[in-house]
Coordinates of C-alpha atoms in Angstrom, one line a residue:
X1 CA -19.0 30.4 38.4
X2 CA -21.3 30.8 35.5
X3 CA -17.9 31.2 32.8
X4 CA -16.4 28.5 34.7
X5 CA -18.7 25.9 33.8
X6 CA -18.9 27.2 30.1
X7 CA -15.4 26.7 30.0
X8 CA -15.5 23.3 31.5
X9 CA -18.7 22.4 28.9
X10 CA -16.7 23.6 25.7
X11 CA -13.9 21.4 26.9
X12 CA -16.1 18.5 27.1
X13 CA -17.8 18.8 23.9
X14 CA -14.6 19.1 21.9
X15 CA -12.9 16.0 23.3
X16 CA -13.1 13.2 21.2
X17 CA -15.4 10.5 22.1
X18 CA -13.1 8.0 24.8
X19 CA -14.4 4.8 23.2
X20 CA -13.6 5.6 19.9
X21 CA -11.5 2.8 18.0
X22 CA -8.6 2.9 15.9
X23 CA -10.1 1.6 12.2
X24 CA -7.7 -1.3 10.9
X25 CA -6.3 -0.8 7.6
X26 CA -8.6 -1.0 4.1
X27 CA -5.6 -0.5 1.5
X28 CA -6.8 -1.3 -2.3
X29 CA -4.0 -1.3 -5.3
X30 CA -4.8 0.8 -8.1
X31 CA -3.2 -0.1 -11.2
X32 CA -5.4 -0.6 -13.9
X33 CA -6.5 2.9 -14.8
X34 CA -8.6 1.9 -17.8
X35 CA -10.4 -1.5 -18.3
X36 CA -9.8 -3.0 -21.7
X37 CA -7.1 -1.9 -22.5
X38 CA -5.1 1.5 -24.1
X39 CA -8.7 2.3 -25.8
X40 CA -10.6 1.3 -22.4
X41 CA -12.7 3.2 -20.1
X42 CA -11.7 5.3 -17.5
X43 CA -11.6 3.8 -13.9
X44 CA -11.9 6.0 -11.4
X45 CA -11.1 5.6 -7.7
X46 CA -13.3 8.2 -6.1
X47 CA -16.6 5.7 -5.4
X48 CA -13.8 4.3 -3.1
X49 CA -14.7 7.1 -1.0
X50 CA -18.0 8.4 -2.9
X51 CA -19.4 4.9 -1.5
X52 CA -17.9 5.1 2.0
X53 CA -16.2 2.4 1.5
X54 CA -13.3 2.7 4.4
X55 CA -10.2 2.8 2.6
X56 CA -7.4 3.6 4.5
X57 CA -4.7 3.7 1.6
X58 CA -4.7 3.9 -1.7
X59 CA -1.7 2.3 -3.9
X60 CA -1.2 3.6 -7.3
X61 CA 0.6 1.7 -9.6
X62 CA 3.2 0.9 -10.5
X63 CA 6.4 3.5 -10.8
X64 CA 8.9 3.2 -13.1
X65 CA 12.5 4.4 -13.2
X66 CA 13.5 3.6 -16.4
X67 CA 17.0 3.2 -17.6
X68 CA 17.0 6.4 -20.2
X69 CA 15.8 8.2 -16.6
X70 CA 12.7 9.0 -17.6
X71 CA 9.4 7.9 -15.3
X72 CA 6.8 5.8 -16.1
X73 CA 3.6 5.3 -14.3
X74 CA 3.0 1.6 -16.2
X75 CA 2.9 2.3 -19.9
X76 CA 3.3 6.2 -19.8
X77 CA 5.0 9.4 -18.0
X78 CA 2.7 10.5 -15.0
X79 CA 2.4 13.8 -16.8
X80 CA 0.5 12.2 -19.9
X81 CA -3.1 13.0 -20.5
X82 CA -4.5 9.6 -19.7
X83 CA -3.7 10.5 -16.4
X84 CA -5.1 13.8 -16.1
X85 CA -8.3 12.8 -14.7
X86 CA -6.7 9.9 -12.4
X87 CA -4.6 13.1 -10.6
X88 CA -7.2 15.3 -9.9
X89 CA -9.3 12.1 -8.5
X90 CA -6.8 11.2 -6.2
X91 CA -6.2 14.8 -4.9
X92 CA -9.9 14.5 -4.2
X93 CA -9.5 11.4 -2.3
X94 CA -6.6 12.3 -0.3
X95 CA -9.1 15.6 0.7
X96 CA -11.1 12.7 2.2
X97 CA -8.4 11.6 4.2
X98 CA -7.1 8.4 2.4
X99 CA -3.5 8.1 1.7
X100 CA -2.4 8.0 -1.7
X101 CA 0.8 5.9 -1.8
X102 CA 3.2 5.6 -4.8
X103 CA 4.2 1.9 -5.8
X104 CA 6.9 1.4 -7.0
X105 CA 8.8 -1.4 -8.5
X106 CA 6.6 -4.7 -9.0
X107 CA 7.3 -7.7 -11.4
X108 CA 9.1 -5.4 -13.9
X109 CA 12.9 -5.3 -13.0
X110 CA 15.3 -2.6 -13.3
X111 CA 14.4 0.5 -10.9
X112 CA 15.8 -1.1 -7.3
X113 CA 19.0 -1.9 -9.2
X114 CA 19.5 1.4 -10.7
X115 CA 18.7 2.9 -6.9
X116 CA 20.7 0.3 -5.5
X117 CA 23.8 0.6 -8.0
X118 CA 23.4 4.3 -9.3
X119 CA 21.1 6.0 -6.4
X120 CA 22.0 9.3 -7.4
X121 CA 21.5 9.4 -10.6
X122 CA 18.2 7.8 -10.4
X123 CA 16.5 8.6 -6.3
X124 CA 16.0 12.2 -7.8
X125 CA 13.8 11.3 -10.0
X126 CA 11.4 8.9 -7.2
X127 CA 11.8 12.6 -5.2
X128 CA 10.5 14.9 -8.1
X129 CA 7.5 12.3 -8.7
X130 CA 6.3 12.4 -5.0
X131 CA 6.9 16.1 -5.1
X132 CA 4.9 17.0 -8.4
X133 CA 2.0 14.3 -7.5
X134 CA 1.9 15.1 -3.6
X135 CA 1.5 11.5 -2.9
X136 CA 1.8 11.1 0.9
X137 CA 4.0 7.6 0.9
X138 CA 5.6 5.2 -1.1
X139 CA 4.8 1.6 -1.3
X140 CA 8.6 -0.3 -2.2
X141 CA 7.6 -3.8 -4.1
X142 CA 11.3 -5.3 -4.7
X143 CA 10.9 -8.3 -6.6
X144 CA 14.6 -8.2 -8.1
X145 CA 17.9 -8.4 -6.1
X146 CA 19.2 -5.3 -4.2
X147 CA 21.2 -5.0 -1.4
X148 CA 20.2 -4.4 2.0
X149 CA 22.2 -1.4 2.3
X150 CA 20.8 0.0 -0.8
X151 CA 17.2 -0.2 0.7
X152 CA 18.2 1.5 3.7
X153 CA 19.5 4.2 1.6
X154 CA 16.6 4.5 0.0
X155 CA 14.6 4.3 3.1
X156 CA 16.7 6.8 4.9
X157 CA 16.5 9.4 2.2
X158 CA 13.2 9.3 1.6
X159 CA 12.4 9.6 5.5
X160 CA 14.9 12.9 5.5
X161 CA 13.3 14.5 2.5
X162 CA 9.7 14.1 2.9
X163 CA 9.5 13.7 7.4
X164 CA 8.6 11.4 10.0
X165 CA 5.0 11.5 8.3
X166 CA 5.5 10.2 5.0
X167 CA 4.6 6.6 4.7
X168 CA 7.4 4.3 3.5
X169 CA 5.7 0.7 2.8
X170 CA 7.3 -2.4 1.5
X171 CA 5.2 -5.1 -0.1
X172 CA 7.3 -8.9 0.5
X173 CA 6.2 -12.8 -0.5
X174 CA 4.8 -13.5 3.0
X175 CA 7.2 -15.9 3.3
X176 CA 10.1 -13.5 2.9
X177 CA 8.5 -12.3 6.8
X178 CA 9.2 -15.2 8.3
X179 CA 12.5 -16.3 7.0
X180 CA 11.5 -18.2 4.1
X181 CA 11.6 -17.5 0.5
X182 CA 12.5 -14.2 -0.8
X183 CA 12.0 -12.0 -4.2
X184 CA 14.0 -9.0 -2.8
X185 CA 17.8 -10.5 -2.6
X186 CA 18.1 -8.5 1.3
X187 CA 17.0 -10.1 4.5
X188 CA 13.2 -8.5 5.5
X189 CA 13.7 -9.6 9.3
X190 CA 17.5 -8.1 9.5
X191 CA 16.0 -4.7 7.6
X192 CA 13.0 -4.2 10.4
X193 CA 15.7 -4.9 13.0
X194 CA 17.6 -1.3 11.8
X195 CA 14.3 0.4 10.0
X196 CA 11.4 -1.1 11.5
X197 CA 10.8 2.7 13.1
X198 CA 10.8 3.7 9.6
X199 CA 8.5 1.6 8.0
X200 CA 5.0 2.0 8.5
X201 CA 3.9 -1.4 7.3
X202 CA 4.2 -4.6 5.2
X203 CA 1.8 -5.1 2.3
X204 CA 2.4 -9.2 2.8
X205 CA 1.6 -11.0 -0.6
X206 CA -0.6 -13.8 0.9
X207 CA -0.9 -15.5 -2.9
X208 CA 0.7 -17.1 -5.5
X209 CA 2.8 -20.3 -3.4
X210 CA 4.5 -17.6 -0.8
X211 CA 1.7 -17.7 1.5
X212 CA -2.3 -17.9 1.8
X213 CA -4.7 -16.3 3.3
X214 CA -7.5 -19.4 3.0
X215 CA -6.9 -19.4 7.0
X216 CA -4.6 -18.0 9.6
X217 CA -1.6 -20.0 9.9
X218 CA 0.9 -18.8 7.5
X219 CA 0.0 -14.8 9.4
X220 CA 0.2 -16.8 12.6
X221 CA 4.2 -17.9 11.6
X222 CA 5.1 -14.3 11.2
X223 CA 4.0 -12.9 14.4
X224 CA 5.2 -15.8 16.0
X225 CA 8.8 -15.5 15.3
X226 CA 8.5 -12.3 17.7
X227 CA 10.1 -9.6 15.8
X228 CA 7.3 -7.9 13.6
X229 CA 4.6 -7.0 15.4
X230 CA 1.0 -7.9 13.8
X231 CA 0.1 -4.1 13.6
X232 CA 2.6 -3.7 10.7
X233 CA 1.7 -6.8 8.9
X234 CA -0.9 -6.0 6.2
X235 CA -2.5 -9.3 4.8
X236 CA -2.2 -8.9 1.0
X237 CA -4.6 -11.1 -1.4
X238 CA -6.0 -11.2 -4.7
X239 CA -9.2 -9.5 -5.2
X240 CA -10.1 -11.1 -8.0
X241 CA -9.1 -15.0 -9.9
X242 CA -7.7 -13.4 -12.6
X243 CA -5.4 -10.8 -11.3
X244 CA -2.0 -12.5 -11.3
X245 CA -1.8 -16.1 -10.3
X246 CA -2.8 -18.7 -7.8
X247 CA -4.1 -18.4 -4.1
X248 CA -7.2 -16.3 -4.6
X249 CA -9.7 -16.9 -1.9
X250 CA -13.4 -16.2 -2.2
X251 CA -14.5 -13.0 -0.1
X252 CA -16.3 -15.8 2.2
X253 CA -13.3 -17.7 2.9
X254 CA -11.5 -13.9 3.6
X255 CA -14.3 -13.1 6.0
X256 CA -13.4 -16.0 8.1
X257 CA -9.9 -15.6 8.1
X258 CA -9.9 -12.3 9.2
X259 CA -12.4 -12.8 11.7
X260 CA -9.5 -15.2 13.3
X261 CA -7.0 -12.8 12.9
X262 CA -8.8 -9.8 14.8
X263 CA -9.9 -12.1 16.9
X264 CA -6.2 -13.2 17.9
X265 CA -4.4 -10.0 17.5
X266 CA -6.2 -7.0 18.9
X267 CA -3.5 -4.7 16.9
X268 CA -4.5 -6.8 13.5
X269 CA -3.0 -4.6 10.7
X270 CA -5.1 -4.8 8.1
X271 CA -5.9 -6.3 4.5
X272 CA -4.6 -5.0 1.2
X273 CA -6.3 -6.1 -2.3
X274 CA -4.6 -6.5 -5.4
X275 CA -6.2 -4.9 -7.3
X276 CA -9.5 -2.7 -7.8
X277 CA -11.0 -2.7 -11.2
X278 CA -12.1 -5.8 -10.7
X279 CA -13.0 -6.7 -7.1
X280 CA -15.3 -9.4 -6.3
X281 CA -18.0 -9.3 -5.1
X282 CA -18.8 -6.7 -7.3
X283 CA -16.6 -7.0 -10.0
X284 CA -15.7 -4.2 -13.5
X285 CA -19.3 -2.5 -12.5
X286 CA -18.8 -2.6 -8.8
X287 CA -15.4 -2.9 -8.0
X288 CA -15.2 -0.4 -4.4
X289 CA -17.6 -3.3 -2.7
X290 CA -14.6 -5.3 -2.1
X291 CA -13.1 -2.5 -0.1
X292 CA -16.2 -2.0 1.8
X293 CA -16.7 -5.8 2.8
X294 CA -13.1 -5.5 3.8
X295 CA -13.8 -2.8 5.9
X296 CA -16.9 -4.6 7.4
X297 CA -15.2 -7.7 8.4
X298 CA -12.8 -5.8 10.4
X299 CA -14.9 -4.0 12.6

């Protein structure tokens, strides 16, 4: 009797708590590695987690597949010294449990229409980058024209080389979600309907004339079409004025929105800031409090 209710107590004590919640997504873009430029200082991730901030995911960019098939993280291979430091503080953070995600693609053209048009001279060398960096997911921002069935492919492959575990992301206008105007030259609603069980989430970009996140109603249009459920739409904003264009909102305005939107959506999933080094609040000598407001608000 005596064993029997040892047995039942160490069963008891390991169980995870049965209240415990599921923490909505914190994911923070890092692209700018050193503030200032080429000659800048160093920025490193790690008070992301140093701070306990909440991140969930963490997008390093931005990948590039260039046309004389040679890779470029921004300006420079991965490999390249600059870099040496950023690696090893992202293998750190990824020991902390925060996904470190590849993105690749952005505003500069020409790596989704060498995968689309010459996928296998070029998809080997997207597999040898998330090989050598062990980076646990890729973030797909297509802002050029490729055809659907080329982003499947690219989907597909990626999914049968790396598992059902490695995180394939795309990052859309938010208006490309529901039906409206598109950067990516391939239908976003006709792609989850064949890959949505592929695709982990949407990074929606809630800025710049596609959307904004100043209140709830452009999110709202999304979920409402029925298709894409509001766990796998990530609302994307600027962190900062500066960082690329119009439809910044204040991290007051943010709080309220995203109050609404947890508030509406029990499966809310999540806010993603472009970018870190200069996150307000906190700005170039704070930048991780954005992330940990972020995480705040969602709670």
């Amino acid at each position: 009797m005596k064993k029997l209710f040892l047995a039942l107590l160490l069963v008891v004590l390991a169980a995870p708590p049965a209240t415990a919640a599921t923490q909505k997504r914190t994911v923070v873009y890092y692209q700018t590695q050193y503030s200032n430029g080429a000659t800048g200082t160093y920025v490193s991730p790690k008070p992301l987690v140093d701070r306990g901030t909440g991140v969930t995911d963490l997008l390093v960019a931005a990948i590039h597949l260039n046309d004389n098939k040679v890779v470029h993280l921004n300006d420079h291979p991965p490999s390249h010294s600059r870099y040496t430091q950023m690696w090893q503080d992202l293998a750190a953070i990824q020991a902390r449990g925060v996904n470190v995600i590849g993105m690749v693609g952005g505003a500069a053209p020409g790596s989704f229409q060498r995968l689309d048009t010459r996928f296998d001279e070029y998809y080997p060398l997207l597999r040898d980058t998330i090989r050598t960096y062990k980076l646990n997911g890729v973030d797909l921002d297509v802002e050029e024209r490729m055809s659907i069935a080329g982003i499947r492919r690219v989907i597909d492959q990626l999914k049968a080389d790396f598992g059902s575990g490695f995180i394939v992301t795309l990052s859309p206008v938010a208006s490309a979600l529901r039906g409206g105007g598109n950067l990516s030259g391939f239908n976003y609603e006709e792609l989850y309907r064949s890959h949505g069980s592929k695709i982990a989430y949407f990074n929606g970009q809630f800025y710049n004339g596609w959307g904004s996140a100043a209140n709830t109603s452009n999110y709202d249009q999304i979920i409402s079409r029925g298709l894409i459920p509001a766990n796998k739409v990530v609302l994307g904003t600027l962190t900062n004025s500066a960082n690329g264009g119009s439809g910044y909102v204040t991290i007051s305005t943010l709080r309220s929105t995203v109050t609404s939107l947890k508030t509406k959506y029990a499966n809310f999933g999540g806010v993603a800031g472009w970018e870190y080094f200069n996150s307000l609040p906190g700005g170039t000598a704070a930048p991780w409090q954005w992330a940990s407001e972020v995480t705040a608000m969602q709670r």
